CSV table of C-alpha atoms and ligand atoms in Angstrom, one decimal:
chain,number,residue,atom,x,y,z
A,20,UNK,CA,26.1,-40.0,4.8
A,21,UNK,CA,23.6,-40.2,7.8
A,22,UNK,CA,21.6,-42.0,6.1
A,23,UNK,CA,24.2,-44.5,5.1
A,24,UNK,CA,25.6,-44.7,8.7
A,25,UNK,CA,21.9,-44.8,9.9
A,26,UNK,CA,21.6,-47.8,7.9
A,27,UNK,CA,24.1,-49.5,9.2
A,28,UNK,CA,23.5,-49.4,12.7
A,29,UNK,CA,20.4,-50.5,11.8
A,30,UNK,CA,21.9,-53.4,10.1
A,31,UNK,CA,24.5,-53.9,13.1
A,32,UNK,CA,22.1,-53.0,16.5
A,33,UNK,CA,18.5,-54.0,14.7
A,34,UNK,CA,18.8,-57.7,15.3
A,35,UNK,CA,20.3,-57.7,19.0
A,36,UNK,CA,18.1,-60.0,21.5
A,37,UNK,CA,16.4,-57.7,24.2
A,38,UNK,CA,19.2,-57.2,26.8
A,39,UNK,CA,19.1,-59.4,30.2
A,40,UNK,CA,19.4,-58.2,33.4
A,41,UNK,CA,21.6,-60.8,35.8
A,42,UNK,CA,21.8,-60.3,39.4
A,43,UNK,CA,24.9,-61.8,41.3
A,44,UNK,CA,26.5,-61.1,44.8
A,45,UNK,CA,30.5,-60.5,45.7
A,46,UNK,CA,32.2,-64.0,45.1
A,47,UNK,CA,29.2,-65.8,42.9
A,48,UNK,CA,30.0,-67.9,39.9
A,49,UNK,CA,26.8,-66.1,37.9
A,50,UNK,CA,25.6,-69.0,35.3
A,51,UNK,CA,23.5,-66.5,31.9
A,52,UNK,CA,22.4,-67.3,28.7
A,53,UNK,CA,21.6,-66.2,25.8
A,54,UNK,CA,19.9,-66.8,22.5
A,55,UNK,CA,21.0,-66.0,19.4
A,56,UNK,CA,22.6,-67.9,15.9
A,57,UNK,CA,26.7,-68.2,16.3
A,58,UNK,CA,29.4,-70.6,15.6
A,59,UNK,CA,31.3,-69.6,18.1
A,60,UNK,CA,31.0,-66.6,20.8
A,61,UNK,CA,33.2,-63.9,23.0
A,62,UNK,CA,32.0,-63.3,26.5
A,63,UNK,CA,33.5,-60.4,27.4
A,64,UNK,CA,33.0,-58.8,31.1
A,65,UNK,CA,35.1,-56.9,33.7
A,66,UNK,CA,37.4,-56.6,30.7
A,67,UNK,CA,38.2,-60.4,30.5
A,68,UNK,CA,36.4,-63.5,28.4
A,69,UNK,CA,34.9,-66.0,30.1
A,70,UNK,CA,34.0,-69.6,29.4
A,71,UNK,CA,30.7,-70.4,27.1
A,72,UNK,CA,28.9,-73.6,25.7
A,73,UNK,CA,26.3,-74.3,22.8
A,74,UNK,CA,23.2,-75.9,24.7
A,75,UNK,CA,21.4,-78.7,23.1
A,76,UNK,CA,18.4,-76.3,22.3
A,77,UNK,CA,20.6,-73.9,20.3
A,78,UNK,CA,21.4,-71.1,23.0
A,79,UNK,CA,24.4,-70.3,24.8
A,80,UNK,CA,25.7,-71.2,28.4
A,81,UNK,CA,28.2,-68.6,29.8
A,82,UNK,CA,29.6,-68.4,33.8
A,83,UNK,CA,31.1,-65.4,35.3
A,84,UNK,CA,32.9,-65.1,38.2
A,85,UNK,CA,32.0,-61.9,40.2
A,86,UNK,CA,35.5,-61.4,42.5
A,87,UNK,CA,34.7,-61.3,46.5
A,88,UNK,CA,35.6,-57.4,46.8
A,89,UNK,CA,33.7,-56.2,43.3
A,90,UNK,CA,32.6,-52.8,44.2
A,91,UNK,CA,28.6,-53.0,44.1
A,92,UNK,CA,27.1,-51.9,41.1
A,93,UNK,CA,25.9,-52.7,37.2
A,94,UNK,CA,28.8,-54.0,34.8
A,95,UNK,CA,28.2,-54.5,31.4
A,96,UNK,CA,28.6,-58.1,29.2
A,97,UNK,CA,28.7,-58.6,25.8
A,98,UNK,CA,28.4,-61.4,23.6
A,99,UNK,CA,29.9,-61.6,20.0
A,100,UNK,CA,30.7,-63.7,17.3
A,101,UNK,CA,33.8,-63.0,16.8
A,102,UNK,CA,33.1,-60.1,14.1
A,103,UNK,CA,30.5,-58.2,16.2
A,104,UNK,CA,28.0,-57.8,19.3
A,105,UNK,CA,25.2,-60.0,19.0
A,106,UNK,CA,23.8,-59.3,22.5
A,107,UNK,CA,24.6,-56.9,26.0
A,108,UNK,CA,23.3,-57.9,28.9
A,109,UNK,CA,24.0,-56.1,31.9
A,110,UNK,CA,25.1,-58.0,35.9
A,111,UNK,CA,24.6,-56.7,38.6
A,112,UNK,CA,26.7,-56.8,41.7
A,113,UNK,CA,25.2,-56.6,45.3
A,114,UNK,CA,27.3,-56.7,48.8
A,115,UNK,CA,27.8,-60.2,49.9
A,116,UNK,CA,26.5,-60.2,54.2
A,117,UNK,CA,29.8,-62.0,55.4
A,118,UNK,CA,30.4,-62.9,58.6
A,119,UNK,CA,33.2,-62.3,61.0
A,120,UNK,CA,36.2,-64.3,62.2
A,121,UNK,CA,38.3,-64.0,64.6
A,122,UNK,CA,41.5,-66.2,64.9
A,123,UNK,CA,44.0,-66.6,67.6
A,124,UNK,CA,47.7,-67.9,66.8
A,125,UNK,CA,51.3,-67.9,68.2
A,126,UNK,CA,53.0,-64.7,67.8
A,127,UNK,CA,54.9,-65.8,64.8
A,128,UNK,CA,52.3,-66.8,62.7
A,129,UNK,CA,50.8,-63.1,63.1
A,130,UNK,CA,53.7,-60.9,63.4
A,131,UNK,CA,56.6,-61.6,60.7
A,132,UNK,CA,60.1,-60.7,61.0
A,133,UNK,CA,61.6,-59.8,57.6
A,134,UNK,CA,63.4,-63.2,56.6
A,135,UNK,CA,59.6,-64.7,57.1
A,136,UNK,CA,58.3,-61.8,55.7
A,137,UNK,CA,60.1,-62.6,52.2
A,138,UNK,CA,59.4,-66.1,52.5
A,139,UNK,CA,55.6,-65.5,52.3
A,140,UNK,CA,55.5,-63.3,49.7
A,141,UNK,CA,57.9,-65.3,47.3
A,142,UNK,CA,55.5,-68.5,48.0
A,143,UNK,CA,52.6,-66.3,47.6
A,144,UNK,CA,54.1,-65.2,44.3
A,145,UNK,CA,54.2,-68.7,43.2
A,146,UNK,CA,51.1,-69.8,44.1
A,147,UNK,CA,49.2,-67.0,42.3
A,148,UNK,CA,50.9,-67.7,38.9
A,149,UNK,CA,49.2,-70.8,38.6
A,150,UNK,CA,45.7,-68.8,38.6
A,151,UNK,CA,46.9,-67.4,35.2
A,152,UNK,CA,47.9,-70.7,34.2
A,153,UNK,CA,46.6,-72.0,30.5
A,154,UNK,CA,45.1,-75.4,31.0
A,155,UNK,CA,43.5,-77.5,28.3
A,156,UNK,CA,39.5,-77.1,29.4
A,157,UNK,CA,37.6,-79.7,31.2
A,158,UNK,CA,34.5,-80.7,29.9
A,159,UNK,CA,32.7,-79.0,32.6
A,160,UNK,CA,33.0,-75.9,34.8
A,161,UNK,CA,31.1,-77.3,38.3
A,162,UNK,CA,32.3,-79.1,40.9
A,163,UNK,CA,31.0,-82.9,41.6
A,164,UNK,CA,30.4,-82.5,45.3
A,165,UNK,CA,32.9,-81.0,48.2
A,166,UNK,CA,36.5,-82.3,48.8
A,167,UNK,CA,36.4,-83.6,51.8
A,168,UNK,CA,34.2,-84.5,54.7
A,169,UNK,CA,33.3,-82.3,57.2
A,170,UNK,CA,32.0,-79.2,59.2
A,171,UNK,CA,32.3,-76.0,57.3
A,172,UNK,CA,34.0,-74.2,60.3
A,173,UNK,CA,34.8,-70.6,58.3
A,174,UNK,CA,32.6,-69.7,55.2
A,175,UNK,CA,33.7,-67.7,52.3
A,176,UNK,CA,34.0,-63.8,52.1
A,177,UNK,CA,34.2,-63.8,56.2
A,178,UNK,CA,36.7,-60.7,57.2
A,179,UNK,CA,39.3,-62.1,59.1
A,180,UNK,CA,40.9,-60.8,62.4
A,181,UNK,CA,44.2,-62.5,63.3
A,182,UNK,CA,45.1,-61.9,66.9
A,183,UNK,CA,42.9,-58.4,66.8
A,184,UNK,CA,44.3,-57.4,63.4
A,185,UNK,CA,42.5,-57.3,60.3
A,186,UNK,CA,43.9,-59.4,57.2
A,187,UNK,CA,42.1,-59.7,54.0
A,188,UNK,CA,38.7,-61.8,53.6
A,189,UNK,CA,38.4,-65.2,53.4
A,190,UNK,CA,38.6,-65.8,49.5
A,191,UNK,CA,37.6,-69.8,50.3
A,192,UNK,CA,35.7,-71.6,52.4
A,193,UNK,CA,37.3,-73.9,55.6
A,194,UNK,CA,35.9,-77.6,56.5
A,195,UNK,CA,37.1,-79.0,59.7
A,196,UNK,CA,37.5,-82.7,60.5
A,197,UNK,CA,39.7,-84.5,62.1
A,198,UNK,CA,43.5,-85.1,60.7
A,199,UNK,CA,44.0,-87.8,57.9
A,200,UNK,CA,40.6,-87.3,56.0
A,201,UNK,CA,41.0,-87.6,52.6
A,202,UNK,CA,40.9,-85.4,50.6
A,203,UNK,CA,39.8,-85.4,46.5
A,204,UNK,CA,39.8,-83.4,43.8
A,205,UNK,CA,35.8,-82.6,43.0
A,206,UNK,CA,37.0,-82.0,39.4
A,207,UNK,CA,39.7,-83.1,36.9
A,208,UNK,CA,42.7,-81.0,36.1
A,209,UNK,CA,46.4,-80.7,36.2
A,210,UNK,CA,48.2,-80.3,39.0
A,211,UNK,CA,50.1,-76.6,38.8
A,212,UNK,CA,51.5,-76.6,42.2
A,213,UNK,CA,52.3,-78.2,45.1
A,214,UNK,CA,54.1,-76.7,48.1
A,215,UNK,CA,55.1,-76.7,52.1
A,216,UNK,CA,53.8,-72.7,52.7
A,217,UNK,CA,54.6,-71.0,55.9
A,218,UNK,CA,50.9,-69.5,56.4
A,219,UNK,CA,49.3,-71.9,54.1
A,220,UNK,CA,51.1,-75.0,55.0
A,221,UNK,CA,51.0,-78.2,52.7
A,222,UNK,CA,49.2,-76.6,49.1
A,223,UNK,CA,48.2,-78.5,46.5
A,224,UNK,CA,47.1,-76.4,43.2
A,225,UNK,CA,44.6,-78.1,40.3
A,226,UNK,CA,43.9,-76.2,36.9
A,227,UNK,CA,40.8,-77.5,35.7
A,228,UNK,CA,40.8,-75.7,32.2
A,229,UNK,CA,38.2,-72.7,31.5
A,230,UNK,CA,40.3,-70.3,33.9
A,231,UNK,CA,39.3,-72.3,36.8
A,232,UNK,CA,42.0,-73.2,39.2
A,233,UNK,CA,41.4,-75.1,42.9
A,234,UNK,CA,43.4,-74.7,45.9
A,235,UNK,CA,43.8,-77.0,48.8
A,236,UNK,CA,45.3,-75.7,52.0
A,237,UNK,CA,47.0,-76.8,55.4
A,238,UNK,CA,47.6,-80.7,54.4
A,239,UNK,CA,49.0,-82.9,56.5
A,240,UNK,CA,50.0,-85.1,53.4
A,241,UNK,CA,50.0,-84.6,49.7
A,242,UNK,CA,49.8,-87.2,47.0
A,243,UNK,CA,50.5,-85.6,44.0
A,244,UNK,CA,53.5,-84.1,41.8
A,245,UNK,CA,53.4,-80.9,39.6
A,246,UNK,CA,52.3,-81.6,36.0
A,247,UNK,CA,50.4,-84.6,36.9
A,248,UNK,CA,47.1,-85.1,35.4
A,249,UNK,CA,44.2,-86.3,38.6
A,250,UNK,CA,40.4,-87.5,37.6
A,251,UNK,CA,37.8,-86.2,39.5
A,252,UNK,CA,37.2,-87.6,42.9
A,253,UNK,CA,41.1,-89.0,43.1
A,254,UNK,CA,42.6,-88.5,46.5
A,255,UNK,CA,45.1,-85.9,46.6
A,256,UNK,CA,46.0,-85.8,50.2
A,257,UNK,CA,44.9,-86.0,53.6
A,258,UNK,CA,43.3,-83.0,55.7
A,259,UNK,CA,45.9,-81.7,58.3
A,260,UNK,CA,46.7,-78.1,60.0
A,261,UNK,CA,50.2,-77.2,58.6
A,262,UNK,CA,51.0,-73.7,58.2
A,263,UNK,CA,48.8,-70.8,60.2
A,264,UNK,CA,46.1,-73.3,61.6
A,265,UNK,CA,44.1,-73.6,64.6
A,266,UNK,CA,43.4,-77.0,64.3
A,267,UNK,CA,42.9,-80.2,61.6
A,268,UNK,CA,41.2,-78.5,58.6
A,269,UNK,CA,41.1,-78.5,54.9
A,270,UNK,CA,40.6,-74.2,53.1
A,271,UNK,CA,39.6,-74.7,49.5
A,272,UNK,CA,39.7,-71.7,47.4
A,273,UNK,CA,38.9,-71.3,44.2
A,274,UNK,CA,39.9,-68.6,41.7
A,275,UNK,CA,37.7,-68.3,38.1
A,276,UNK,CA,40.0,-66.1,35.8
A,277,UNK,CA,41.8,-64.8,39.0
A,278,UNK,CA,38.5,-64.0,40.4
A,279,UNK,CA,38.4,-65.4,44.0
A,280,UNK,CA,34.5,-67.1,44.1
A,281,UNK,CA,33.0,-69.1,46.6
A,282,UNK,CA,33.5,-72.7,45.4
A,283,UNK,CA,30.0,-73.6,46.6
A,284,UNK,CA,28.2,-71.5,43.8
A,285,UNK,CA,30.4,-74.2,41.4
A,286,UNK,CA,29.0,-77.1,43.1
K,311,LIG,ZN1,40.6,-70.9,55.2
């Protein structure tokens, strides 16, 4: 019986490719590969699956998005055919160095009263369904340049301080110019949602397949409808500072299987 079950471990485990080490920080799209004879693969890792191509040379492409607060550490990936593990490689996570922000705004776009209170959380709830949203893939995963034109006035991952009070990171980065810059979508996708948000003003929402969805914050304008399907580089609106802004400036924020990465390690 051990033997038998020796055997087929061997059979199972003997052929596996030499495991790879990736290294990634908080909020990284990590790009791997591996080599080894499939039809199709599973990429399995921080218990989700995550997007992978055949290269031309016969290996396989994978991207995985490593949320901005991962705890530091090692976290395991495997690869599989569908029937059983054909490689395990290993990522792992280091602290991102983030900086610090520190925003000032009118008392009521810091301090909520309970009708405004319920408002952002039911438009909150609505924009975060579409990062589950099924989308039919995109040929590609990266980004064809930024959205707009402009300074990059916040970076991604920086801890935020509103009026003296912490609030959660910043899950996207912030470009500042002034108000009516376009403003166009760096990939194709459907539009999932489009919306007048008390803190995040004029939203507009793009699935781009492949568990990638864009978000584009504090419009002025927004010319596009739910449901509609946009080409890359299309103009989508213009750059404002609706909602909790300090001035004319466009947040994009992406989310990679509900992940929330830094939409410059896509570009
Ligand atoms: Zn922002």
């Amino acid at each position: 019986m051990k033997l038998i079950s020796l055997c087929i471990s061997l059979i199972l485990f003997s052929n596996l490719p030499q495991a790879a080490e990736w290294s990634a920080i908080q909020g990284d799209v990590v790009s791997i590969k591996a080599s080894f004879e499939a039809d199709k693969v599973r990429l399995w890792c921080f218990g989700k699956k995550w997007p992978a191509k055949l290269q031309a040379d016969g290996s396989w492409k994978g991207w995985i998005g490593i949320d901005l607060k991962t705890k530091p550490g090692t976290y395991p990936i495997e690869w599989s055919n569908g029937k059983r593990i054909v490689a395990k490689d290993s990522v792992t996570v280091s602290k991102g160095e983030f900086r610090i922000s520190h925003i000032t705004v009118e008392k009521k776009m810091a301090d909520f009263d309970a009708p405004t209170l319920k408002r952002i959380r039911s438009e909150a709830k609505l924009l975060r369904a579409t990062y589950i949203a099924a989308v039919d893939a995109t040929p590609d995963i990266h980004m064809d340049g930024k959205p707009a034109e402009g300074i990059e006035s916040t970076p991604f991952g920086a801890q935020r301080y509103v009026n003296g009070a912490a609030r959660s990171p910043h899950s996207g980065i912030d470009i500042a110019a002034p108000a009516g810059t376009p403003i166009t979508a760096p990939l194709a996708g459907k539009v999932l949602h489009v919306a007048d948000m008390y803190l995040n003003g004029k939203t507009v929402a793009i699935g781009h397949g492949n568990g990638l969805v864009s978000v584009y914050s504090h419009m002025q304008s927004t010319d596009v409808t739910i449901g509609q399907w946009i080409q890359a580089h299309q103009k989508i609106g213009e750059m404002g500072s609706t909602g909790r802004a300090t001035g004319p400036h466009l947040h994009w924020g992406v989310r990679f299987h509900n992940a929330r990465v830094n939409p410059e390690s896509l570009l």
